PDB file of C-alpha atoms in Angstrom:
ATOM      1  CA  UNK T 563      55.699  19.244 -14.569  1.00  0.00           C
ATOM      2  CA  UNK T 564      52.530  17.253 -15.074  1.00  0.00           C
ATOM      3  CA  UNK T 565      50.006  16.616 -12.382  1.00  0.00           C
ATOM      4  CA  UNK T 566      48.615  13.176 -11.965  1.00  0.00           C
ATOM      5  CA  UNK T 567      45.084  12.874 -10.691  1.00  0.00           C
ATOM      6  CA  UNK T 568      43.857   9.649  -9.238  1.00  0.00           C
ATOM      7  CA  UNK T 569      40.682   8.711 -11.020  1.00  0.00           C
ATOM      8  CA  UNK T 570      38.195   6.886  -8.924  1.00  0.00           C
ATOM      9  CA  UNK T 571      35.334   4.975 -10.457  1.00  0.00           C
ATOM     10  CA  UNK T 572      32.147   6.971  -9.947  1.00  0.00           C
ATOM     11  CA  UNK T 573      28.882   5.125  -9.748  1.00  0.00           C
ATOM     12  CA  UNK T 574      25.547   6.706 -10.473  1.00  0.00           C
ATOM     13  CA  UNK T 575      26.632   9.280 -13.043  1.00  0.00           C
ATOM     14  CA  UNK T 576      23.764   8.281 -15.339  1.00  0.00           C
ATOM     15  CA  UNK T 577      21.292   7.799 -12.522  1.00  0.00           C
ATOM     16  CA  UNK T 578      21.160   4.928 -10.077  1.00  0.00           C
ATOM     17  CA  UNK T 579      21.149   1.374 -11.396  1.00  0.00           C
ATOM     18  CA  UNK T 580      20.544  -0.271  -8.012  1.00  0.00           C
ATOM     19  CA  UNK T 581      18.482   1.355  -5.274  1.00  0.00           C
ATOM     20  CA  UNK T 582      18.555  -0.369  -1.885  1.00  0.00           C
ATOM     21  CA  UNK T 583      15.638   0.226   0.464  1.00  0.00           C
ATOM     22  CA  UNK T 584      15.567  -1.051   4.035  1.00  0.00           C
ATOM     23  CA  UNK T 585      12.237  -2.407   5.257  1.00  0.00           C
ATOM     24  CA  UNK T 586      11.226  -3.721   8.660  1.00  0.00           C
ATOM     25  CA  UNK T 587       7.442  -3.568   8.505  1.00  0.00           C
ATOM     26  CA  UNK T 588       7.174  -0.127  10.158  1.00  0.00           C
ATOM     27  CA  UNK T 589       5.017   2.520   8.501  1.00  0.00           C
ATOM     28  CA  UNK T 590       8.044   4.696   7.710  1.00  0.00           C
ATOM     29  CA  UNK T 591       9.909   1.778   6.094  1.00  0.00           C
ATOM     30  CA  UNK T 592       6.895   0.955   3.934  1.00  0.00           C
ATOM     31  CA  UNK T 593       6.673   4.617   2.867  1.00  0.00           C
ATOM     32  CA  UNK T 594      10.399   4.442   2.060  1.00  0.00           C
ATOM     33  CA  UNK T 595       9.765   1.334  -0.064  1.00  0.00           C
ATOM     34  CA  UNK T 596       7.005   3.111  -1.975  1.00  0.00           C
ATOM     35  CA  UNK T 597       9.230   6.147  -2.526  1.00  0.00           C
ATOM     36  CA  UNK T 598      12.171   3.973  -3.615  1.00  0.00           C
ATOM     37  CA  UNK T 599       9.854   2.059  -5.954  1.00  0.00           C
ATOM     38  CA  UNK T 600       8.933   5.325  -7.661  1.00  0.00           C
ATOM     39  CA  UNK T 601      12.606   6.267  -7.980  1.00  0.00           C
ATOM     40  CA  UNK T 602      13.446   2.846  -9.405  1.00  0.00           C
ATOM     41  CA  UNK T 603      10.615   3.071 -11.924  1.00  0.00           C
ATOM     42  CA  UNK T 604      11.599   6.529 -13.143  1.00  0.00           C
ATOM     43  CA  UNK T 605      15.308   5.677 -13.296  1.00  0.00           C
ATOM     44  CA  UNK T 606      14.763   2.173 -14.761  1.00  0.00           C
ATOM     45  CA  UNK T 607      16.814   0.891 -11.818  1.00  0.00           C
ATOM     46  CA  UNK T 608      16.653  -2.363  -9.904  1.00  0.00           C
ATOM     47  CA  UNK T 609      14.896  -1.985  -6.539  1.00  0.00           C
ATOM     48  CA  UNK T 610      16.626  -4.137  -3.930  1.00  0.00           C
ATOM     49  CA  UNK T 611      14.276  -4.470  -0.956  1.00  0.00           C
ATOM     50  CA  UNK T 612      16.310  -5.447   2.116  1.00  0.00           C
ATOM     51  CA  UNK T 613      15.075  -6.840   5.417  1.00  0.00           C
ATOM     52  CA  UNK T 614      17.743  -7.113   8.107  1.00  0.00           C
ATOM     53  CA  UNK T 615      17.039 -10.005  10.442  1.00  0.00           C
ATOM     54  CA  UNK T 616      18.290  -9.379  13.967  1.00  0.00           C
ATOM     55  CA  UNK T 617      20.985 -11.684  15.318  1.00  0.00           C
ATOM     56  CA  UNK T 618      20.257 -12.789  18.843  1.00  0.00           C
ATOM     57  CA  UNK T 619      22.825 -13.493  21.513  1.00  0.00           C
ATOM     58  CA  UNK T 620      22.903 -17.126  22.588  1.00  0.00           C
ATOM     59  CA  UNK T 621      20.207 -17.741  25.152  1.00  0.00           C
ATOM     60  CA  UNK T 622      18.553 -14.356  24.576  1.00  0.00           C
ATOM     61  CA  UNK T 623      15.468 -16.062  23.252  1.00  0.00           C
ATOM     62  CA  UNK T 624      15.186 -18.822  25.835  1.00  0.00           C
ATOM     63  CA  UNK T 625      12.048 -20.598  24.820  1.00  0.00           C
ATOM     64  CA  UNK T 626      10.842 -17.780  22.566  1.00  0.00           C
ATOM     65  CA  UNK T 627      10.451 -18.611  18.867  1.00  0.00           C
ATOM     66  CA  UNK T 628      12.204 -15.417  17.733  1.00  0.00           C
ATOM     67  CA  UNK T 629      13.788 -16.920  14.600  1.00  0.00           C
ATOM     68  CA  UNK T 630      10.328 -18.024  13.470  1.00  0.00           C
ATOM     69  CA  UNK T 631       8.991 -14.527  14.171  1.00  0.00           C
ATOM     70  CA  UNK T 632      11.658 -12.856  12.031  1.00  0.00           C
ATOM     71  CA  UNK T 633      10.980 -15.400   9.267  1.00  0.00           C
ATOM     72  CA  UNK T 634       7.286 -14.491   9.472  1.00  0.00           C
ATOM     73  CA  UNK T 635       8.128 -10.779   9.220  1.00  0.00           C
ATOM     74  CA  UNK T 636      10.242 -11.430   6.104  1.00  0.00           C
ATOM     75  CA  UNK T 637       7.502 -13.569   4.530  1.00  0.00           C
ATOM     76  CA  UNK T 638       4.872 -10.937   5.351  1.00  0.00           C
ATOM     77  CA  UNK T 639       7.013  -8.188   3.797  1.00  0.00           C
ATOM     78  CA  UNK T 640       7.486 -10.225   0.608  1.00  0.00           C
ATOM     79  CA  UNK T 641       3.726 -10.854   0.473  1.00  0.00           C
ATOM     80  CA  UNK T 642       2.986  -7.123   0.879  1.00  0.00           C
ATOM     81  CA  UNK T 643       5.469  -6.208  -1.858  1.00  0.00           C
ATOM     82  CA  UNK T 644       4.106  -8.857  -4.236  1.00  0.00           C
ATOM     83  CA  UNK T 645       0.542  -7.653  -3.579  1.00  0.00           C
ATOM     84  CA  UNK T 646       1.506  -4.024  -4.296  1.00  0.00           C
ATOM     85  CA  UNK T 647       3.349  -5.139  -7.445  1.00  0.00           C
ATOM     86  CA  UNK T 648       0.309  -7.063  -8.690  1.00  0.00           C
ATOM     87  CA  UNK T 649      -2.017  -4.107  -8.007  1.00  0.00           C
ATOM     88  CA  UNK T 650       0.105  -1.793 -10.148  1.00  0.00           C
ATOM     89  CA  UNK T 651       1.013  -4.292 -12.863  1.00  0.00           C
ATOM     90  CA  UNK T 652       0.667  -2.714 -16.290  1.00  0.00           C
ATOM     91  CA  UNK T 653       0.602   0.771 -14.743  1.00  0.00           C
ATOM     92  CA  UNK T 654       3.983   0.770 -13.031  1.00  0.00           C
ATOM     93  CA  UNK T 655       6.581  -1.839 -13.829  1.00  0.00           C
ATOM     94  CA  UNK T 656       9.466  -2.027 -11.396  1.00  0.00           C
ATOM     95  CA  UNK T 657      12.184  -4.661 -11.351  1.00  0.00           C
ATOM     96  CA  UNK T 658      12.687  -5.701  -7.738  1.00  0.00           C
ATOM     97  CA  UNK T 659      14.395  -8.309  -5.611  1.00  0.00           C
ATOM     98  CA  UNK T 660      13.961  -9.155  -1.955  1.00  0.00           C
ATOM     99  CA  UNK T 661      17.042  -9.830   0.176  1.00  0.00           C
ATOM    100  CA  UNK T 662      17.448 -10.822   3.804  1.00  0.00           C
ATOM    101  CA  UNK T 663      20.652  -9.991   5.656  1.00  0.00           C
ATOM    102  CA  UNK T 664      21.597 -10.817   9.253  1.00  0.00           C
ATOM    103  CA  UNK T 665      22.765  -8.301  11.819  1.00  0.00           C
ATOM    104  CA  UNK T 666      21.808  -5.025  13.367  1.00  0.00           C
ATOM    105  CA  UNK T 667      19.944  -2.691  10.971  1.00  0.00           C
ATOM    106  CA  UNK T 668      22.937  -0.411  10.273  1.00  0.00           C
ATOM    107  CA  UNK T 669      25.503  -3.167   9.651  1.00  0.00           C
ATOM    108  CA  UNK T 670      23.003  -5.212   7.656  1.00  0.00           C
ATOM    109  CA  UNK T 671      22.160  -2.298   5.356  1.00  0.00           C
ATOM    110  CA  UNK T 672      25.845  -1.441   4.886  1.00  0.00           C
ATOM    111  CA  UNK T 673      26.581  -5.053   3.952  1.00  0.00           C
ATOM    112  CA  UNK T 674      23.572  -5.128   1.609  1.00  0.00           C
ATOM    113  CA  UNK T 675      24.525  -1.860  -0.084  1.00  0.00           C
ATOM    114  CA  UNK T 676      28.109  -3.062  -0.560  1.00  0.00           C
ATOM    115  CA  UNK T 677      27.228  -6.549  -1.824  1.00  0.00           C
ATOM    116  CA  UNK T 678      24.452  -5.311  -4.124  1.00  0.00           C
ATOM    117  CA  UNK T 679      26.657  -2.441  -5.393  1.00  0.00           C
ATOM    118  CA  UNK T 680      24.032   0.126  -4.459  1.00  0.00           C
ATOM    119  CA  UNK T 681      24.028   3.509  -6.125  1.00  0.00           C
ATOM    120  CA  UNK T 682      21.567   4.886  -3.575  1.00  0.00           C
ATOM    121  CA  UNK T 683      20.053   3.862  -0.233  1.00  0.00           C
ATOM    122  CA  UNK T 684      16.535   4.760   0.945  1.00  0.00           C
ATOM    123  CA  UNK T 685      15.353   4.291   4.526  1.00  0.00           C
ATOM    124  CA  UNK T 686      12.426   5.400   6.627  1.00  0.00           C
ATOM    125  CA  UNK T 687      12.925   7.904   9.424  1.00  0.00           C
ATOM    126  CA  UNK T 688      13.239   6.294  12.829  1.00  0.00           C
ATOM    127  CA  UNK T 689      10.014   6.146  14.787  1.00  0.00           C
ATOM    128  CA  UNK T 690      11.833   5.713  18.103  1.00  0.00           C
ATOM    129  CA  UNK T 691      12.237   8.775  20.308  1.00  0.00           C
ATOM    130  CA  UNK T 692      15.608   7.631  21.695  1.00  0.00           C
ATOM    131  CA  UNK T 693      17.178   7.789  18.256  1.00  0.00           C
ATOM    132  CA  UNK T 694      17.050  11.576  18.347  1.00  0.00           C
ATOM    133  CA  UNK T 695      19.754  11.411  21.010  1.00  0.00           C
ATOM    134  CA  UNK T 696      21.792   8.304  20.131  1.00  0.00           C
ATOM    135  CA  UNK T 697      21.484   8.519  16.334  1.00  0.00           C
ATOM    136  CA  UNK T 698      19.307   6.555  13.996  1.00  0.00           C
ATOM    137  CA  UNK T 699      20.286   4.089  11.302  1.00  0.00           C
ATOM    138  CA  UNK T 700      19.577   6.819   8.741  1.00  0.00           C
ATOM    139  CA  UNK T 701      21.956   9.284  10.402  1.00  0.00           C
ATOM    140  CA  UNK T 702      24.673   6.629  10.631  1.00  0.00           C
ATOM    141  CA  UNK T 703      24.244   5.768   6.932  1.00  0.00           C
ATOM    142  CA  UNK T 704      24.508   9.438   5.972  1.00  0.00           C
ATOM    143  CA  UNK T 705      27.623   9.858   8.140  1.00  0.00           C
ATOM    144  CA  UNK T 706      29.212   6.814   6.460  1.00  0.00           C
ATOM    145  CA  UNK T 707      29.243   8.944   3.298  1.00  0.00           C
ATOM    146  CA  UNK T 708      29.412   5.978   0.939  1.00  0.00           C
ATOM    147  CA  UNK T 709      26.127   6.371  -0.967  1.00  0.00           C
ATOM    148  CA  UNK T 710      23.491   9.019  -1.461  1.00  0.00           C
ATOM    149  CA  UNK T 711      20.973   8.353   1.316  1.00  0.00           C
ATOM    150  CA  UNK T 712      17.339   9.436   1.197  1.00  0.00           C
ATOM    151  CA  UNK T 713      15.407   9.452   4.468  1.00  0.00           C
ATOM    152  CA  UNK T 714      11.643   9.225   4.043  1.00  0.00           C
ATOM    153  CA  UNK T 715       9.493  10.537   6.923  1.00  0.00           C
TER     154      UNK T 715
END
C-alpha cells in the first residue's frame, strides 16, 4: 500500500523574495520599515511598503477633509522613504515599492500580503494601550498563520 502525500507549494524556502511592511507614520511602523529594509537588503528581496488608508463610513467625515489627510500621510511616507533611500544610496541598495490599500489596518495588510505574494510580513508593535486587551493588528496577523510575521517594538 502506498501513501500519497499532498504536496503544497512552499514559499520562502530560499529566503523571502517579497517582504511586506505596514507603515502608518507612527514611530514603531517606521522602525519596522527600517528593520524590513535591512532584511530585504540582506535577502535580496523586494521590500513592499504598504500604507492602509482607512475607509470612512458615509457621513463620518462631515465637512472634514479626511481623504485629503490620508493622501497627505501617504505622500509624506513616500517622501520619507525616498529621502532615506537617497541618503543610503551606494551604501545600501534595496529594491522597494510603495502600495496603498483601502480598509482597516488588518484587512488591508492581509489583502496586500496576498496580492503581493508576500513571503514575510513586518509590522510595528501597537502603541495603543487598548490593543493589549482587544488584540493588535500584529497579533491578528500572527494568529492568521499565513506568513511569518515579525513585530518590531
